Amino acid sequence: MGIKLPDAFVERMSVMLGDEFEAFMRSYDEPRYYGLRINTLKVQALRFAGELSPFGRLQPVQWASDGFYYEEGERPGKHPYYHAGLYYIQEPSAMAPVELLDVQPGERVLDLCAAPGGKSTQIAAKLGGKGLLVSNDNSAERVKALVKNIELSGVRNAVVLNETPERLAPVFAGFFDKILIDAPCSGEGMFRKEEEMAKQWERHSVERCVIMQRDILGQAASMLKPGGRIVYSTCTFAPEENECMIAEFVAAFRDFRIVPAETQHGFDSGHPDWVAAVKAGAAEAGSEAAGADAAAAVRGTVRLWPHRLKGEGHFVAVLEHTGANGGAAAAAAGPREPALRA
């Protein structure tokens, strides 16, 4: 194997995957896949793929309406079409969260952890110039890349912010139709793409990320309209950051439910048994009805595995604000004044 994986990571994945573990490990000996997404604000996807592509015949990414694979040697980042904003270079699995967000023209959408802008530009294309996109990132340095990509893509209905979720929540209470959380995570799903991440990984990386993710989800909940949708995604395999995070959220925020996502294109369903295993390891009781129901519901989330499809590792959960128990989320996240009203 060319990539040196952390021993503790390998041990955990062996327990998690069982019979699939060997296939998972073999995927690290295989070349990764390369993707680009056509910017439909500037050109029709099928026209580009069929007539304009300078990269030969592009193969479609099954789960992304405007996504295509290209060969490693093509170097699309050096072509004038890239600098004209006709496409964005994006890892194929990373295209799935926005597809599941189901953005419609005219909606108000928040990309809460947006830099460097791949998913924001994908959302903007779905909006088609109608509605509002708020692209936020709390890193001043990373926001520079976000602004560049928004401008390059020709997006005209976006506002770029450099704020923490805590500062945004009081201003945008109940404001958005859709919210994307591409959460900061331990990045285990990107080890094949970026070997340096494997070298830097440690057990405590997961614990640190869980704290951030819990806060981000809670703040996002207060900014969503009843009937609205949050998509939470990571590029990691750790159950603590994925199924466990979502089970904990829907148990605490009773006005949210998991919208089951289809397990097509090689997607895997979420694993309730991993929630139970993590709780057992943490000596948590996990016997309350709400917690048990939430754990079972995570089967409706999806995982993308590198040994099952042409892409890297991802997790995606679709959450809907049902409007029931309406004050639960806001009360949990704290005071919400002043508010920006619809």
Short mmCIF file of C-alpha atoms in Angstrom, two decimals:
data_model
loop_
_atom_site.label_atom_id
_atom_site.label_comp_id
_atom_site.label_asym_id
_atom_site.label_seq_id
_atom_site.Cartn_x
_atom_site.Cartn_y
_atom_site.Cartn_z
CA MET A 1 0.00 0.00 0.00
CA GLY A 2 1.39 3.37 -1.03
CA ILE A 3 -0.43 5.32 1.68
CA LYS A 4 0.61 4.83 5.29
CA LEU A 5 -2.61 4.81 7.30
CA PRO A 6 -2.64 5.37 11.08
CA ASP A 7 -2.75 2.08 12.98
CA ALA A 8 -5.62 3.22 15.22
CA PHE A 9 -7.64 4.25 12.16
CA VAL A 10 -7.07 0.89 10.46
CA GLU A 11 -8.04 -1.00 13.62
CA ARG A 12 -11.28 0.95 13.97
CA MET A 13 -12.22 0.55 10.31
CA SER A 14 -11.64 -3.20 10.56
CA VAL A 15 -14.19 -3.43 13.36
CA MET A 16 -16.66 -1.15 11.58
CA LEU A 17 -16.57 -2.77 8.15
CA GLY A 18 -16.18 -6.46 8.89
CA ASP A 19 -16.40 -8.39 5.61
CA GLU A 20 -15.98 -5.20 3.56
CA PHE A 21 -12.74 -4.20 5.25
CA GLU A 22 -10.42 -5.87 2.73
CA ALA A 23 -12.17 -4.21 -0.22
CA PHE A 24 -11.97 -0.89 1.62
CA MET A 25 -8.23 -1.28 2.16
CA ARG A 26 -7.64 -2.27 -1.47
CA SER A 27 -9.22 1.01 -2.57
CA TYR A 28 -6.13 2.81 -1.22
CA ASP A 29 -4.02 0.98 -3.80
CA GLU A 30 -6.23 2.19 -6.63
CA PRO A 31 -6.01 5.60 -8.32
CA ARG A 32 -8.52 8.15 -7.14
CA TYR A 33 -11.16 9.68 -9.38
CA TYR A 34 -11.15 13.25 -10.68
CA GLY A 35 -14.23 15.36 -11.23
CA LEU A 36 -15.42 18.71 -12.52
CA ARG A 37 -18.83 20.30 -12.33
CA ILE A 38 -20.18 22.39 -15.20
CA ASN A 39 -21.27 25.90 -14.22
CA THR A 40 -24.78 26.05 -15.65
CA LEU A 41 -24.94 29.78 -14.98
CA LYS A 42 -22.67 30.10 -18.01
CA VAL A 43 -23.12 27.01 -20.16
CA GLN A 44 -25.46 24.02 -20.43
CA ALA A 45 -23.90 20.91 -18.95
CA LEU A 46 -24.74 18.55 -21.82
CA ARG A 47 -23.61 21.07 -24.42
CA PHE A 48 -20.26 21.46 -22.70
CA ALA A 49 -19.78 17.71 -22.27
CA GLY A 50 -20.84 16.96 -25.83
CA GLU A 51 -19.56 19.88 -27.93
CA LEU A 52 -17.23 22.16 -26.00
CA SER A 53 -15.19 19.82 -23.84
CA PRO A 54 -11.47 19.97 -24.64
CA PHE A 55 -10.93 16.86 -22.49
CA GLY A 56 -12.43 14.22 -24.73
CA ARG A 57 -15.62 12.39 -23.82
CA LEU A 58 -16.59 13.23 -20.24
CA GLN A 59 -18.26 10.49 -18.18
CA PRO A 60 -21.15 11.66 -15.98
CA VAL A 61 -21.09 11.44 -12.20
CA GLN A 62 -24.25 9.44 -11.52
CA TRP A 63 -25.37 11.37 -8.45
CA ALA A 64 -24.67 14.91 -9.73
CA SER A 65 -26.69 16.39 -12.58
CA ASP A 66 -23.84 18.64 -13.75
CA GLY A 67 -20.86 16.55 -12.64
CA PHE A 68 -18.40 14.67 -14.84
CA TYR A 69 -15.22 12.63 -14.48
CA TYR A 70 -12.04 13.56 -16.29
CA GLU A 71 -8.75 11.72 -16.67
CA GLU A 72 -5.89 12.58 -14.34
CA GLY A 73 -3.59 13.87 -17.07
CA GLU A 74 -6.07 16.38 -18.50
CA ARG A 75 -5.20 19.26 -16.10
CA PRO A 76 -8.45 21.25 -16.51
CA GLY A 77 -7.24 23.87 -14.01
CA LYS A 78 -4.84 25.20 -16.65
CA HIS A 79 -7.40 25.60 -19.42
CA PRO A 80 -8.91 29.03 -20.30
CA TYR A 81 -12.39 27.57 -19.76
CA TYR A 82 -11.55 27.15 -16.07
CA HIS A 83 -10.45 30.78 -15.77
CA ALA A 84 -13.66 31.81 -17.55
CA GLY A 85 -15.66 30.04 -14.85
CA LEU A 86 -17.25 27.43 -17.12
CA TYR A 87 -16.58 24.65 -14.62
CA TYR A 88 -15.36 24.04 -11.09
CA ILE A 89 -12.91 21.25 -10.25
CA GLN A 90 -14.57 19.20 -7.52
CA GLU A 91 -14.10 15.75 -6.01
CA PRO A 92 -17.03 13.62 -7.25
CA SER A 93 -18.38 12.55 -3.83
CA ALA A 94 -18.35 16.18 -2.69
CA MET A 95 -21.06 16.92 -5.26
CA ALA A 96 -23.63 14.76 -3.44
CA PRO A 97 -24.60 17.01 -0.47
CA VAL A 98 -25.94 19.89 -2.60
CA GLU A 99 -27.87 17.45 -4.78
CA LEU A 100 -29.58 16.13 -1.64
CA LEU A 101 -30.24 19.68 -0.41
CA ASP A 102 -32.69 19.98 -3.34
CA VAL A 103 -32.26 23.72 -3.86
CA GLN A 104 -35.01 25.44 -5.86
CA PRO A 105 -34.85 28.81 -7.68
CA GLY A 106 -36.06 31.66 -5.49
CA GLU A 107 -35.12 30.09 -2.15
CA ARG A 108 -32.94 31.63 0.55
CA VAL A 109 -29.99 29.35 1.16
CA LEU A 110 -27.16 29.46 3.70
CA ASP A 111 -23.85 27.70 3.10
CA LEU A 112 -22.58 27.93 6.66
CA CYS A 113 -19.02 26.55 6.25
CA ALA A 114 -18.56 27.58 2.65
CA ALA A 115 -14.86 28.06 1.81
CA PRO A 116 -13.34 27.51 -0.67
CA GLY A 117 -16.68 27.70 -2.47
CA GLY A 118 -17.25 24.49 -4.42
CA LYS A 119 -20.61 23.77 -2.84
CA SER A 120 -21.62 27.45 -2.82
CA THR A 121 -21.12 27.71 -6.57
CA GLN A 122 -23.08 24.47 -6.96
CA ILE A 123 -25.94 25.96 -4.90
CA ALA A 124 -25.80 29.16 -6.96
CA ALA A 125 -26.22 27.16 -10.16
CA LYS A 126 -29.29 25.47 -8.67
CA LEU A 127 -30.76 28.87 -7.75
CA GLY A 128 -30.29 30.05 -11.32
CA GLY A 129 -29.89 33.69 -10.36
CA LYS A 130 -33.12 33.75 -8.32
CA GLY A 131 -33.37 33.92 -4.54
CA LEU A 132 -30.48 34.53 -2.14
CA LEU A 133 -27.30 32.67 -1.30
CA VAL A 134 -25.44 33.56 1.89
CA SER A 135 -21.97 32.00 1.78
CA ASN A 136 -20.21 32.14 5.13
CA ASP A 137 -16.92 30.94 6.54
CA ASN A 138 -15.34 31.86 9.86
CA SER A 139 -11.79 31.84 8.43
CA ALA A 140 -10.74 35.22 7.06
CA GLU A 141 -7.98 33.59 5.01
CA ARG A 142 -10.25 30.95 3.45
CA VAL A 143 -12.92 33.54 2.63
CA LYS A 144 -10.52 35.02 0.06
CA ALA A 145 -10.77 31.82 -2.01
CA LEU A 146 -14.54 31.78 -1.49
CA VAL A 147 -14.92 35.30 -2.88
CA LYS A 148 -12.69 34.47 -5.85
CA ASN A 149 -14.71 31.39 -6.79
CA ILE A 150 -18.06 33.14 -6.36
CA GLU A 151 -16.89 35.93 -8.69
CA LEU A 152 -15.32 33.53 -11.19
CA SER A 153 -18.59 31.62 -11.45
CA GLY A 154 -20.57 34.77 -12.23
CA VAL A 155 -22.84 34.51 -9.18
CA ARG A 156 -24.84 37.72 -8.71
CA ASN A 157 -27.27 36.81 -5.92
CA ALA A 158 -24.76 35.89 -3.20
CA VAL A 159 -23.57 37.59 -0.04
CA VAL A 160 -20.21 36.45 1.36
CA LEU A 161 -19.73 36.68 5.13
CA ASN A 162 -16.86 36.00 7.50
CA GLU A 163 -18.66 35.22 10.77
CA THR A 164 -19.06 32.50 13.38
CA PRO A 165 -22.38 30.63 13.47
CA GLU A 166 -23.01 32.11 16.91
CA ARG A 167 -22.95 35.65 15.49
CA LEU A 168 -25.12 34.76 12.50
CA ALA A 169 -27.87 32.96 14.40
CA PRO A 170 -29.44 35.99 16.17
CA VAL A 171 -29.58 37.94 12.90
CA PHE A 172 -31.01 35.20 10.68
CA ALA A 173 -33.47 33.49 13.06
CA GLY A 174 -35.95 31.40 11.03
CA PHE A 175 -34.80 33.05 7.79
CA PHE A 176 -33.54 30.31 5.46
CA ASP A 177 -35.34 27.73 3.34
CA LYS A 178 -32.25 25.55 3.05
CA ILE A 179 -28.97 25.34 4.98
CA LEU A 180 -25.86 23.41 4.01
CA ILE A 181 -23.40 22.41 6.72
CA ASP A 182 -20.25 21.03 5.15
CA ALA A 183 -18.90 20.52 8.63
CA PRO A 184 -15.27 20.80 9.70
CA CYS A 185 -14.24 17.20 10.30
CA SER A 186 -11.32 14.85 10.83
CA GLY A 187 -11.09 14.30 7.06
CA GLU A 188 -10.64 10.52 7.07
CA GLY A 189 -12.45 10.19 3.75
CA MET A 190 -9.79 12.27 2.01
CA PHE A 191 -6.73 10.17 2.95
CA ARG A 192 -6.43 8.79 -0.60
CA LYS A 193 -6.71 12.28 -2.08
CA GLU A 194 -4.45 14.06 0.43
CA GLU A 195 -1.91 11.76 2.09
CA GLU A 196 -0.78 14.55 4.40
CA MET A 197 -4.13 14.33 6.19
CA ALA A 198 -3.40 10.70 7.07
CA LYS A 199 -0.06 11.72 8.55
CA GLN A 200 -1.68 14.40 10.70
CA TRP A 201 -4.62 12.32 11.93
CA GLU A 202 -4.92 11.37 15.59
CA ARG A 203 -7.69 10.02 17.79
CA HIS A 204 -8.25 13.41 19.40
CA SER A 205 -9.01 14.93 15.98
CA VAL A 206 -12.43 13.29 16.09
CA GLU A 207 -13.17 14.54 19.60
CA ARG A 208 -12.26 18.12 18.72
CA CYS A 209 -14.41 18.07 15.61
CA VAL A 210 -17.43 16.66 17.46
CA ILE A 211 -17.47 19.70 19.75
CA MET A 212 -17.48 22.10 16.78
CA GLN A 213 -20.06 20.11 14.83
CA ARG A 214 -22.50 19.97 17.74
CA ASP A 215 -22.42 23.75 18.10
CA ILE A 216 -22.72 24.41 14.36
CA LEU A 217 -25.77 22.16 14.04
CA GLY A 218 -27.48 23.80 16.99
CA GLN A 219 -26.92 27.28 15.63
CA ALA A 220 -28.07 26.27 12.15
CA ALA A 221 -31.32 24.83 13.51
CA SER A 222 -32.42 28.24 14.76
CA MET A 223 -31.85 29.84 11.34
CA LEU A 224 -34.13 27.46 9.42
CA LYS A 225 -37.78 28.05 8.57
CA PRO A 226 -40.37 25.44 9.55
CA GLY A 227 -40.57 23.08 6.60
CA GLY A 228 -37.00 23.92 5.63
CA ARG A 229 -34.13 21.52 5.14
CA ILE A 230 -30.60 21.20 6.53
CA VAL A 231 -28.05 18.98 4.84
CA TYR A 232 -25.19 18.01 7.14
CA SER A 233 -22.16 16.47 5.48
CA THR A 234 -18.64 15.40 6.36
CA CYS A 235 -15.74 13.81 4.51
CA THR A 236 -14.89 11.43 7.34
CA PHE A 237 -15.73 7.88 8.42
CA ALA A 238 -15.86 8.34 12.22
CA PRO A 239 -19.36 7.44 13.54
CA GLU A 240 -19.00 10.05 16.29
CA GLU A 241 -19.01 12.77 13.62
CA ASN A 242 -21.71 11.16 11.51
CA GLU A 243 -24.46 8.81 12.72
CA CYS A 244 -23.87 9.66 16.38
CA MET A 245 -23.95 13.39 15.71
CA ILE A 246 -27.24 13.15 13.83
CA ALA A 247 -28.85 10.78 16.35
CA GLU A 248 -27.92 13.17 19.15
CA PHE A 249 -29.28 16.14 17.21
CA VAL A 250 -32.73 14.71 16.38
CA ALA A 251 -33.11 13.38 19.93
CA ALA A 252 -32.45 16.87 21.33
CA PHE A 253 -34.24 18.89 18.62
CA ARG A 254 -37.64 17.20 18.49
CA ASP A 255 -38.88 19.56 15.77
CA PHE A 256 -36.48 17.95 13.27
CA ARG A 257 -36.63 14.63 11.49
CA ILE A 258 -34.27 12.72 9.22
CA VAL A 259 -35.45 12.65 5.61
CA PRO A 260 -34.42 9.22 4.27
CA ALA A 261 -32.04 9.50 1.33
CA GLU A 262 -32.04 6.89 -1.42
CA THR A 263 -29.19 4.39 -1.34
CA GLN A 264 -28.56 4.44 -5.08
CA HIS A 265 -25.38 4.79 -7.15
CA GLY A 266 -23.46 2.64 -4.65
CA PHE A 267 -24.46 4.73 -1.63
CA ASP A 268 -24.64 2.90 1.70
CA SER A 269 -27.27 3.58 4.35
CA GLY A 270 -26.34 4.90 7.78
CA HIS A 271 -25.53 2.43 10.55
CA PRO A 272 -27.62 2.56 13.76
CA ASP A 273 -25.47 -0.22 15.22
CA TRP A 274 -22.45 2.09 15.20
CA VAL A 275 -24.38 4.59 17.33
CA ALA A 276 -25.04 1.86 19.88
CA ALA A 277 -21.41 0.73 19.80
CA VAL A 278 -20.09 4.24 20.43
CA LYS A 279 -22.55 4.75 23.29
CA ALA A 280 -21.54 1.44 24.83
CA GLY A 281 -17.88 2.40 24.60
CA ALA A 282 -18.64 5.70 26.30
CA ALA A 283 -20.65 3.95 29.03
CA GLU A 284 -23.81 5.85 28.04
CA ALA A 285 -27.14 4.33 28.88
CA GLY A 286 -28.85 5.06 25.56
CA SER A 287 -32.11 3.52 26.81
CA GLU A 288 -34.44 6.52 26.50
CA ALA A 289 -37.10 6.17 23.83
CA ALA A 290 -36.14 9.39 22.04
CA GLY A 291 -32.51 8.35 21.83
CA ALA A 292 -33.39 4.87 20.60
CA ASP A 293 -35.75 6.21 17.93
CA ALA A 294 -33.14 8.73 16.78
CA ALA A 295 -30.47 6.05 16.53
CA ALA A 296 -32.75 3.88 14.40
CA ALA A 297 -33.60 6.82 12.15
CA VAL A 298 -29.98 7.33 11.10
CA ARG A 299 -30.46 4.43 8.71
CA GLY A 300 -31.94 7.15 6.48
CA THR A 301 -28.58 8.92 6.20
CA VAL A 302 -26.08 7.89 3.52
CA ARG A 303 -22.41 7.04 3.34
CA LEU A 304 -20.21 7.13 0.26
CA TRP A 305 -17.33 4.65 0.38
CA PRO A 306 -14.26 4.60 -1.92
CA HIS A 307 -14.59 0.83 -2.42
CA ARG A 308 -18.24 1.07 -3.48
CA LEU A 309 -18.24 3.96 -5.96
CA LYS A 310 -16.06 6.28 -8.02
CA GLY A 311 -15.28 8.85 -5.35
CA GLU A 312 -13.86 9.42 -1.88
CA GLY A 313 -15.46 8.99 1.54
CA HIS A 314 -18.47 11.12 2.52
CA PHE A 315 -21.43 11.13 4.89
CA VAL A 316 -24.68 13.02 4.24
CA ALA A 317 -27.78 13.53 6.41
CA VAL A 318 -30.92 15.37 5.31
CA LEU A 319 -32.81 17.03 8.18
CA GLU A 320 -36.25 18.65 7.93
CA HIS A 321 -37.75 21.21 10.31
CA THR A 322 -41.23 19.77 10.94
CA GLY A 323 -42.56 22.81 12.81
CA ALA A 324 -43.62 20.63 15.75
CA ASN A 325 -42.39 21.67 19.21
CA GLY A 326 -41.43 24.92 17.53
CA GLY A 327 -39.54 26.48 20.43
CA ALA A 328 -37.26 23.55 21.16
CA ALA A 329 -34.44 24.41 18.78
CA ALA A 330 -34.44 28.11 19.55
CA ALA A 331 -34.50 27.53 23.29
CA ALA A 332 -31.59 25.13 23.07
CA ALA A 333 -29.47 27.55 21.04
CA GLY A 334 -30.08 30.58 23.26
CA PRO A 335 -31.55 34.07 22.76
CA ARG A 336 -32.33 35.19 19.21
CA GLU A 337 -32.66 38.99 19.29
CA PRO A 338 -32.45 41.03 17.21
CA ALA A 339 -33.82 39.01 14.30
CA LEU A 340 -33.89 39.60 10.55
CA ARG A 341 -37.48 38.98 9.56
CA ALA A 342 -38.70 37.54 6.32
#
